[in-house]
Amino acid sequence: MIEVKDIRKSFGDVQALKGIGFTVREGEIYGFLGPNGAGKTTAISIISGLLLPDSGSVTIAGMDIRKEGRKIRNILGVIPQEIALYEELTARENLHFWGGLYGLSGRELHDASTQVLEMVGLSERADDPVSQYSGGMKRRINLCIGLIHRPQIILLDEPTLGIDPQARINILGIIKSEVSQGKTVIYTTHYLEEAENLCERIAIIDDGEIKAEGTLGELTQLVGEKDLVTINGTFTSDQARNFLEGVAVDHLEDNMVRVLVSESSAISRLLERFFTAGVSVGEVSIKEPSLESVFIKLTGRELRD
Amino acid sequence: MRYILLLLSNDVRRRLRSPLAVILMMCIPLVITLIIGLVFGRSGTVELPRIKVLLLDKDQGFFGDFLASGMQQGELAEMIELVPVEEAVGLEMMQKGKASAMIEIPEGFTNDLLDHKQVELRITKNPSEAFLPMIAEEVTRTMALILDGGMRIFAGPVGQIRSILEDGRWPTGMDLQGMLDGARDRLLLVNDYISDSLITYRTEVVSEEEKEEEAGFNVFAYVLPGSMLIGLLFISEIAMRDLLREGRTGTLARLFTTPVEGEHIVTAKILSTFVITAAASVVLLLIGRFGFGIALGRPAPLILQLVGTILMCTGVITFFYGFLRSERAADAVLSVVIIIMCLFGGSMVPIEQMGRTMLRVGRFSPVFWAINGFKRILVEDMGLREIVPNLIVLYSLGIVTILAGAILLKRRVRRGGWSGSA
Ligand SMILES: Nc1ncnc2c1ncn2[C@@H]1O[C@H](COP(=O)(O)OP(=O)(O)O)[C@@H](O)[C@H]1O
Ligand SMILES: [Mg+2]
């Protein structure tokens, strides 16, 4: 359904995308997981036709975005990361305007807006100006606008950013129901749990590159059955190397070492070597195989907001 | 077309929802007009260059002198420059438009008046000027009224005056004292001196085109066009600024995710600027009509002048927004541009008062042509023919700047040009 090939995009000196490619199948929910600045929004902007890539190609439903942009945009629903609404208008007026641009009118437009408003539970506030809404309510209307024309393909850019748990549950529920109706979805997030719970396949993106891609199972395979252990302390990498014989080292630098171990006894043996050598150890963290440990292995850092 | 209409109606609806900025901008001209109007009085006199009035005194008698000296006293002297002329010279000066009006005191005026005969003053007005001759006329009329009233009151002592005058000497204080004493008694009896005036006067315009001039001069009509232009330019600016605002708030980027194209967005924004400016100008003129009693002149010239002015405002602002990339830049640049254009165009100080150099410079400000056209229509009730130059300037400048601005804006407001909300 969506085929992205080697797209690159730079803003001046910043290489936001260093050549990414992936394929999203029809009816699939595809996750884009990455920290802030990874390039998620840039990728979504290119797929939605807002930005042109410096190179590479995007094909949606067999159509090239450069050639048949208008046709593609008609079947695309885009929910931008930044809330983009007309604050002085009511929710319903916003929906009527955006729905109108997608070719809806009259009864059809009215029914469609009523339906999406019910979906997000804001029917009763529909005729209040958006400026009087809370952040979570605005997020929900922001979502409604991308869905009003019942698009076949939905692109969501961090739709749950900074909202209360209840609104988040509401939004995630709506996305699940869209997928169950056969819609194709790209979902970007920097929340591990969302990617884990929602997405069929996940691309881990960092620094403008896709570091790994696959189902949750496939991704956790990357760390195998092993725990990911990170030891912080005061030592040089040469010092530490002495203690690491026979251990699968994932990453080593001064004052920090990350290793993969399959049993907990191995951890205590390793730490003992540090202690007997009189090296001070600060923090030790152990991650069981999970998307989080995969993420840390791939990007060298934890994912926090 | 459908997209443009949707975008346009959305812009207008949003402006109606948050009209405060536009309303404030509409208050500026209204307040200026009101203040100036109140200072100078409803049909009073604005501070004007001295009015040059020619006096053709064929009578050379006492009352001619009276009329002349009456016009050269106190405040009137500051307003009116009275120049005694010979008939030939006077007529030539009028023909060349070198004076605002000429007052002709006919031969035998003094004697006829003393004889209680009907006399006539002739006022010839310069057709190319509107209100200056009107003021001259007002003053003459007032003087004539005083003279007329005086004749009634002095009906008794007239004989006395005549003998004094015929003696060829000016009345002394004693003579006047005596006359006044007699007059006081009569004054109580005579209360109908307004009616059945002895002095009538006839007004003529030099050109063939004789039309009845409205006697009343509405000072608001003189002030409103200039102040209105300040308001309209700022309103156009507010309306067009919405484009940058949409860029900032992310709705512009979102529009690009819909089937809408950049040219739809730019076209709709220019149209909504035109519509919002037009609505404001119509409201201002209606307030002028019903609040300040300004006669709006004939419909055809008024409408054409109005549309031209709105085109010009929309165009100038669109053109500048073709270069301005942020709301801050717009703030810094446009208020200065608008103020300068208005200053040189005669919004603040009437251009007639600014001297010849300024008058020449003013012609380079589009605001001049807008104000000048409105004054011709509202103050002088001129027809289409007289505002043709104004219309040419306003329409051609408006259309050229709109097109240029649209091209400049389209280059920037396009898919791929906006980097989303980052
Ligand atoms: N319009 C822009 N101008 C300059 N740099 C940009 C722009 N948009 C994004 N970037 C840069 O590109 C990188 C990726 O940004 P973005 O796609 O927004 O990441 P994410 O959505 O994953 O947080 C960041 O380094 C960001 O600073
Ligand atoms: Mg982002």
PDB file of N, CA and C in Angstrom, chain B residues 13-85:
ATOM      1  N   ARG B  13     -15.608  33.967   7.900  1.00  0.00           N
ATOM      2  CA  ARG B  13     -16.287  33.520   9.115  1.00  0.00           C
ATOM      3  C   ARG B  13     -15.394  33.701  10.328  1.00  0.00           C
ATOM      4  N   ARG B  14     -14.129  33.337  10.174  1.00  0.00           N
ATOM      5  CA  ARG B  14     -13.207  33.468  11.299  1.00  0.00           C
ATOM      6  C   ARG B  14     -13.028  34.923  11.682  1.00  0.00           C
ATOM      7  N   ARG B  15     -13.004  35.804  10.695  1.00  0.00           N
ATOM      8  CA  ARG B  15     -12.853  37.226  11.000  1.00  0.00           C
ATOM      9  C   ARG B  15     -14.077  37.753  11.740  1.00  0.00           C
ATOM     10  N   LEU B  16     -15.237  37.226  11.381  1.00  0.00           N
ATOM     11  CA  LEU B  16     -16.452  37.646  12.082  1.00  0.00           C
ATOM     12  C   LEU B  16     -16.435  37.157  13.531  1.00  0.00           C
ATOM     13  N   ARG B  17     -15.809  36.022  13.757  1.00  0.00           N
ATOM     14  CA  ARG B  17     -15.738  35.483  15.117  1.00  0.00           C
ATOM     15  C   ARG B  17     -14.772  36.272  15.987  1.00  0.00           C
ATOM     16  N   SER B  18     -13.726  36.800  15.387  1.00  0.00           N
ATOM     17  CA  SER B  18     -12.788  37.589  16.199  1.00  0.00           C
ATOM     18  C   SER B  18     -12.568  38.929  15.510  1.00  0.00           C
ATOM     19  N   PRO B  19     -13.583  39.790  15.593  1.00  0.00           N
ATOM     20  CA  PRO B  19     -13.555  41.033  14.817  1.00  0.00           C
ATOM     21  C   PRO B  19     -12.838  42.177  15.521  1.00  0.00           C
ATOM     22  N   LEU B  20     -12.356  41.931  16.745  1.00  0.00           N
ATOM     23  CA  LEU B  20     -11.888  43.043  17.571  1.00  0.00           C
ATOM     24  C   LEU B  20     -10.831  43.903  16.877  1.00  0.00           C
ATOM     25  N   ALA B  21      -9.834  43.235  16.301  1.00  0.00           N
ATOM     26  CA  ALA B  21      -8.738  43.996  15.692  1.00  0.00           C
ATOM     27  C   ALA B  21      -9.268  44.911  14.588  1.00  0.00           C
ATOM     28  N   VAL B  22     -10.171  44.376  13.775  1.00  0.00           N
ATOM     29  CA  VAL B  22     -10.715  45.176  12.675  1.00  0.00           C
ATOM     30  C   VAL B  22     -11.573  46.315  13.217  1.00  0.00           C
ATOM     31  N   ILE B  23     -12.364  46.016  14.241  1.00  0.00           N
ATOM     32  CA  ILE B  23     -13.220  47.064  14.806  1.00  0.00           C
ATOM     33  C   ILE B  23     -12.368  48.192  15.376  1.00  0.00           C
ATOM     34  N   LEU B  24     -11.290  47.819  16.052  1.00  0.00           N
ATOM     35  CA  LEU B  24     -10.400  48.851  16.601  1.00  0.00           C
ATOM     36  C   LEU B  24      -9.856  49.728  15.485  1.00  0.00           C
ATOM     37  N   MET B  25      -9.485  49.096  14.373  1.00  0.00           N
ATOM     38  CA  MET B  25      -8.944  49.858  13.250  1.00  0.00           C
ATOM     39  C   MET B  25     -10.011  50.752  12.620  1.00  0.00           C
ATOM     40  N   MET B  26     -11.274  50.330  12.733  1.00  0.00           N
ATOM     41  CA  MET B  26     -12.342  51.173  12.200  1.00  0.00           C
ATOM     42  C   MET B  26     -12.609  52.354  13.123  1.00  0.00           C
ATOM     43  N   CYS B  27     -12.293  52.169  14.397  1.00  0.00           N
ATOM     44  CA  CYS B  27     -12.530  53.260  15.350  1.00  0.00           C
ATOM     45  C   CYS B  27     -11.567  54.414  15.108  1.00  0.00           C
ATOM     46  N   ILE B  28     -10.356  54.093  14.630  1.00  0.00           N
ATOM     47  CA  ILE B  28      -9.370  55.164  14.439  1.00  0.00           C
ATOM     48  C   ILE B  28      -9.925  56.276  13.540  1.00  0.00           C
ATOM     49  N   PRO B  29     -10.354  55.963  12.313  1.00  0.00           N
ATOM     50  CA  PRO B  29     -10.893  57.053  11.482  1.00  0.00           C
ATOM     51  C   PRO B  29     -12.115  57.716  12.094  1.00  0.00           C
ATOM     52  N   LEU B  30     -12.961  56.921  12.745  1.00  0.00           N
ATOM     53  CA  LEU B  30     -14.174  57.522  13.304  1.00  0.00           C
ATOM     54  C   LEU B  30     -13.832  58.509  14.409  1.00  0.00           C
ATOM     55  N   VAL B  31     -12.873  58.114  15.247  1.00  0.00           N
ATOM     56  CA  VAL B  31     -12.505  58.997  16.353  1.00  0.00           C
ATOM     57  C   VAL B  31     -11.839  60.261  15.824  1.00  0.00           C
ATOM     58  N   ILE B  32     -10.917  60.080  14.863  1.00  0.00           N
ATOM     59  CA  ILE B  32     -10.251  61.258  14.287  1.00  0.00           C
ATOM     60  C   ILE B  32     -11.297  62.209  13.689  1.00  0.00           C
ATOM     61  N   THR B  33     -12.206  61.627  12.915  1.00  0.00           N
ATOM     62  CA  THR B  33     -13.226  62.442  12.267  1.00  0.00           C
ATOM     63  C   THR B  33     -14.069  63.178  13.304  1.00  0.00           C
ATOM     64  N   LEU B  34     -14.431  62.447  14.344  1.00  0.00           N
ATOM     65  CA  LEU B  34     -15.286  63.034  15.366  1.00  0.00           C
ATOM     66  C   LEU B  34     -14.574  64.189  16.066  1.00  0.00           C
ATOM     67  N   ILE B  35     -13.315  63.951  16.439  1.00  0.00           N
ATOM     68  CA  ILE B  35     -12.578  64.986  17.172  1.00  0.00           C
ATOM     69  C   ILE B  35     -12.421  66.234  16.316  1.00  0.00           C
ATOM     70  N   ILE B  36     -11.948  66.034  15.100  1.00  0.00           N
ATOM     71  CA  ILE B  36     -11.740  67.200  14.236  1.00  0.00           C
ATOM     72  C   ILE B  36     -13.067  67.901  13.986  1.00  0.00           C
ATOM     73  N   GLY B  37     -14.098  67.101  13.768  1.00  0.00           N
ATOM     74  CA  GLY B  37     -15.414  67.679  13.533  1.00  0.00           C
ATOM     75  C   GLY B  37     -15.878  68.523  14.700  1.00  0.00           C
ATOM     76  N   LEU B  38     -15.654  67.989  15.916  1.00  0.00           N
ATOM     77  CA  LEU B  38     -16.131  68.725  17.086  1.00  0.00           C
ATOM     78  C   LEU B  38     -15.316  69.986  17.315  1.00  0.00           C
ATOM     79  N   VAL B  39     -14.027  69.899  17.028  1.00  0.00           N
ATOM     80  CA  VAL B  39     -13.178  71.065  17.229  1.00  0.00           C
ATOM     81  C   VAL B  39     -13.611  72.199  16.295  1.00  0.00           C
ATOM     82  N   PHE B  40     -13.914  71.846  15.072  1.00  0.00           N
ATOM     83  CA  PHE B  40     -14.198  72.898  14.104  1.00  0.00           C
ATOM     84  C   PHE B  40     -15.672  73.175  13.908  1.00  0.00           C
ATOM     85  N   GLY B  41     -16.476  72.393  14.601  1.00  0.00           N
ATOM     86  CA  GLY B  41     -17.898  72.637  14.463  1.00  0.00           C
ATOM     87  C   GLY B  41     -18.438  71.931  13.249  1.00  0.00           C
ATOM     88  N   ARG B  42     -19.699  71.652  13.298  1.00  0.00           N
ATOM     89  CA  ARG B  42     -20.296  70.786  12.308  1.00  0.00           C
ATOM     90  C   ARG B  42     -20.163  71.318  10.889  1.00  0.00           C
ATOM     91  N   SER B  43     -20.536  72.565  10.739  1.00  0.00           N
ATOM     92  CA  SER B  43     -20.366  73.101   9.392  1.00  0.00           C
ATOM     93  C   SER B  43     -19.413  74.279   9.457  1.00  0.00           C
ATOM     94  N   GLY B  44     -18.508  74.175  10.368  1.00  0.00           N
ATOM     95  CA  GLY B  44     -17.588  75.282  10.610  1.00  0.00           C
ATOM     96  C   GLY B  44     -16.470  75.288   9.604  1.00  0.00           C
ATOM     97  N   THR B  45     -15.412  75.935   9.961  1.00  0.00           N
ATOM     98  CA  THR B  45     -14.322  76.069   9.021  1.00  0.00           C
ATOM     99  C   THR B  45     -13.123  75.309   9.522  1.00  0.00           C
ATOM    100  N   VAL B  46     -12.544  74.584   8.683  1.00  0.00           N
ATOM    101  CA  VAL B  46     -11.321  73.892   9.023  1.00  0.00           C
ATOM    102  C   VAL B  46     -10.213  74.908   8.878  1.00  0.00           C
ATOM    103  N   GLU B  47      -9.098  74.632   9.513  1.00  0.00           N
ATOM    104  CA  GLU B  47      -7.989  75.543   9.317  1.00  0.00           C
ATOM    105  C   GLU B  47      -7.512  75.414   7.877  1.00  0.00           C
ATOM    106  N   LEU B  48      -7.677  76.462   7.155  1.00  0.00           N
ATOM    107  CA  LEU B  48      -7.437  76.380   5.720  1.00  0.00           C
ATOM    108  C   LEU B  48      -6.433  77.442   5.326  1.00  0.00           C
ATOM    109  N   PRO B  49      -5.886  77.288   4.148  1.00  0.00           N
ATOM    110  CA  PRO B  49      -5.073  78.393   3.656  1.00  0.00           C
ATOM    111  C   PRO B  49      -5.975  79.616   3.529  1.00  0.00           C
ATOM    112  N   ARG B  50      -5.389  80.819   3.594  1.00  0.00           N
ATOM    113  CA  ARG B  50      -6.238  82.017   3.489  1.00  0.00           C
ATOM    114  C   ARG B  50      -6.950  82.015   2.151  1.00  0.00           C
ATOM    115  N   ILE B  51      -8.198  82.359   2.239  1.00  0.00           N
ATOM    116  CA  ILE B  51      -9.000  82.343   1.021  1.00  0.00           C
ATOM    117  C   ILE B  51      -8.804  83.671   0.302  1.00  0.00           C
ATOM    118  N   LYS B  52      -8.473  83.554  -0.945  1.00  0.00           N
ATOM    119  CA  LYS B  52      -8.271  84.784  -1.707  1.00  0.00           C
ATOM    120  C   LYS B  52      -9.609  85.194  -2.318  1.00  0.00           C
ATOM    121  N   VAL B  53     -10.097  86.337  -1.880  1.00  0.00           N
ATOM    122  CA  VAL B  53     -11.373  86.821  -2.398  1.00  0.00           C
ATOM    123  C   VAL B  53     -11.135  88.168  -3.083  1.00  0.00           C
ATOM    124  N   LEU B  54     -11.607  88.266  -4.292  1.00  0.00           N
ATOM    125  CA  LEU B  54     -11.447  89.524  -5.024  1.00  0.00           C
ATOM    126  C   LEU B  54     -12.656  90.412  -4.755  1.00  0.00           C
ATOM    127  N   LEU B  55     -12.398  91.672  -4.567  1.00  0.00           N
ATOM    128  CA  LEU B  55     -13.497  92.603  -4.334  1.00  0.00           C
ATOM    129  C   LEU B  55     -13.555  93.608  -5.485  1.00  0.00           C
ATOM    130  N   LEU B  56     -14.637  93.515  -6.204  1.00  0.00           N
ATOM    131  CA  LEU B  56     -14.834  94.432  -7.321  1.00  0.00           C
ATOM    132  C   LEU B  56     -15.876  95.449  -6.867  1.00  0.00           C
ATOM    133  N   ASP B  57     -15.368  96.577  -6.400  1.00  0.00           N
ATOM    134  CA  ASP B  57     -16.270  97.568  -5.803  1.00  0.00           C
ATOM    135  C   ASP B  57     -16.589  98.652  -6.822  1.00  0.00           C
ATOM    136  N   LYS B  58     -17.737  98.473  -7.484  1.00  0.00           N
ATOM    137  CA  LYS B  58     -18.118  99.464  -8.489  1.00  0.00           C
ATOM    138  C   LYS B  58     -18.825 100.646  -7.846  1.00  0.00           C
ATOM    139  N   ASP B  59     -19.138 100.482  -6.592  1.00  0.00           N
ATOM    140  CA  ASP B  59     -19.910 101.494  -5.888  1.00  0.00           C
ATOM    141  C   ASP B  59     -18.985 102.557  -5.285  1.00  0.00           C
ATOM    142  N   GLN B  60     -17.909 102.059  -4.693  1.00  0.00           N
ATOM    143  CA  GLN B  60     -16.949 102.937  -4.020  1.00  0.00           C
ATOM    144  C   GLN B  60     -17.628 103.768  -2.954  1.00  0.00           C
ATOM    145  N   GLY B  61     -18.690 103.244  -2.372  1.00  0.00           N
ATOM    146  CA  GLY B  61     -19.403 103.991  -1.355  1.00  0.00           C
ATOM    147  C   GLY B  61     -19.158 103.431   0.027  1.00  0.00           C
ATOM    148  N   PHE B  62     -19.909 103.947   0.943  1.00  0.00           N
ATOM    149  CA  PHE B  62     -19.721 103.607   2.341  1.00  0.00           C
ATOM    150  C   PHE B  62     -19.953 102.132   2.617  1.00  0.00           C
ATOM    151  N   PHE B  63     -21.041 101.603   2.036  1.00  0.00           N
ATOM    152  CA  PHE B  63     -21.370 100.220   2.371  1.00  0.00           C
ATOM    153  C   PHE B  63     -20.400  99.211   1.755  1.00  0.00           C
ATOM    154  N   GLY B  64     -19.867  99.586   0.629  1.00  0.00           N
ATOM    155  CA  GLY B  64     -18.809  98.752   0.056  1.00  0.00           C
ATOM    156  C   GLY B  64     -17.635  98.665   1.013  1.00  0.00           C
ATOM    157  N   ASP B  65     -17.272  99.829   1.544  1.00  0.00           N
ATOM    158  CA  ASP B  65     -16.183  99.855   2.521  1.00  0.00           C
ATOM    159  C   ASP B  65     -16.532  99.015   3.741  1.00  0.00           C
ATOM    160  N   PHE B  66     -17.789  99.187   4.146  1.00  0.00           N
ATOM    161  CA  PHE B  66     -18.235  98.457   5.326  1.00  0.00           C
ATOM    162  C   PHE B  66     -18.067  96.950   5.113  1.00  0.00           C
ATOM    163  N   LEU B  67     -18.522  96.522   3.962  1.00  0.00           N
ATOM    164  CA  LEU B  67     -18.442  95.102   3.643  1.00  0.00           C
ATOM    165  C   LEU B  67     -16.993  94.635   3.624  1.00  0.00           C
ATOM    166  N   ALA B  68     -16.167  95.472   2.984  1.00  0.00           N
ATOM    167  CA  ALA B  68     -14.765  95.106   2.854  1.00  0.00           C
ATOM    168  C   ALA B  68     -14.076  95.087   4.209  1.00  0.00           C
ATOM    169  N   SER B  69     -14.291  96.119   4.999  1.00  0.00           N
ATOM    170  CA  SER B  69     -13.591  96.172   6.279  1.00  0.00           C
ATOM    171  C   SER B  69     -14.149  95.121   7.233  1.00  0.00           C
ATOM    172  N   GLY B  70     -15.438  94.825   7.066  1.00  0.00           N
ATOM    173  CA  GLY B  70     -16.027  93.772   7.899  1.00  0.00           C
ATOM    174  C   GLY B  70     -15.340  92.440   7.662  1.00  0.00           C
ATOM    175  N   MET B  71     -14.950  92.235   6.423  1.00  0.00           N
ATOM    176  CA  MET B  71     -14.307  90.960   6.099  1.00  0.00           C
ATOM    177  C   MET B  71     -12.857  90.922   6.525  1.00  0.00           C
ATOM    178  N   GLN B  72     -12.332  92.052   6.916  1.00  0.00           N
ATOM    179  CA  GLN B  72     -10.917  92.083   7.275  1.00  0.00           C
ATOM    180  C   GLN B  72     -10.709  92.259   8.765  1.00  0.00           C
ATOM    181  N   GLN B  73     -11.723  91.833   9.525  1.00  0.00           N
ATOM    182  CA  GLN B  73     -11.609  92.015  10.964  1.00  0.00           C
ATOM    183  C   GLN B  73     -11.425  90.693  11.706  1.00  0.00           C
ATOM    184  N   GLY B  74     -10.601  90.738  12.723  1.00  0.00           N
ATOM    185  CA  GLY B  74     -10.458  89.606  13.645  1.00  0.00           C
ATOM    186  C   GLY B  74     -10.186  88.299  12.929  1.00  0.00           C
ATOM    187  N   GLU B  75     -10.988  87.322  13.294  1.00  0.00           N
ATOM    188  CA  GLU B  75     -10.763  85.970  12.771  1.00  0.00           C
ATOM    189  C   GLU B  75     -10.976  85.895  11.261  1.00  0.00           C
ATOM    190  N   LEU B  76     -11.892  86.706  10.801  1.00  0.00           N
ATOM    191  CA  LEU B  76     -12.154  86.677   9.362  1.00  0.00           C
ATOM    192  C   LEU B  76     -10.911  87.076   8.580  1.00  0.00           C
ATOM    193  N   ALA B  77     -10.167  88.020   9.152  1.00  0.00           N
ATOM    194  CA  ALA B  77      -8.972  88.501   8.474  1.00  0.00           C
ATOM    195  C   ALA B  77      -7.964  87.367   8.316  1.00  0.00           C
ATOM    196  N   GLU B  78      -7.948  86.463   9.310  1.00  0.00           N
ATOM    197  CA  GLU B  78      -7.017  85.345   9.216  1.00  0.00           C
ATOM    198  C   GLU B  78      -7.421  84.375   8.119  1.00  0.00           C
ATOM    199  N   MET B  79      -8.700  84.373   7.824  1.00  0.00           N
ATOM    200  CA  MET B  79      -9.206  83.424   6.844  1.00  0.00           C
ATOM    201  C   MET B  79      -9.217  83.978   5.434  1.00  0.00           C
ATOM    202  N   ILE B  80      -9.542  85.268   5.364  1.00  0.00           N
ATOM    203  CA  ILE B  80      -9.812  85.827   4.044  1.00  0.00           C
ATOM    204  C   ILE B  80      -8.808  86.908   3.686  1.00  0.00           C
ATOM    205  N   GLU B  81      -8.294  86.765   2.506  1.00  0.00           N
ATOM    206  CA  GLU B  81      -7.417  87.805   1.979  1.00  0.00           C
ATOM    207  C   GLU B  81      -8.227  88.539   0.919  1.00  0.00           C
ATOM    208  N   LEU B  82      -8.590  89.776   1.237  1.00  0.00           N
ATOM    209  CA  LEU B  82      -9.467  90.510   0.336  1.00  0.00           C
ATOM    210  C   LEU B  82      -8.625  91.404  -0.573  1.00  0.00           C
ATOM    211  N   VAL B  83      -8.778  91.185  -1.866  1.00  0.00           N
ATOM    212  CA  VAL B  83      -7.957  91.944  -2.813  1.00  0.00           C
ATOM    213  C   VAL B  83      -8.867  92.811  -3.687  1.00  0.00           C
ATOM    214  N   PRO B  84      -8.769  94.128  -3.557  1.00  0.00           N
ATOM    215  CA  PRO B  84      -9.576  94.990  -4.423  1.00  0.00           C
ATOM    216  C   PRO B  84      -9.051  94.893  -5.849  1.00  0.00           C
ATOM    217  N   VAL B  85      -9.940  94.753  -6.813  1.00  0.00           N
ATOM    218  CA  VAL B  85      -9.508  94.625  -8.213  1.00  0.00           C
ATOM    219  C   VAL B  85     -10.361  95.480  -9.137  1.00  0.00           C
TER     220      VAL B  85
END
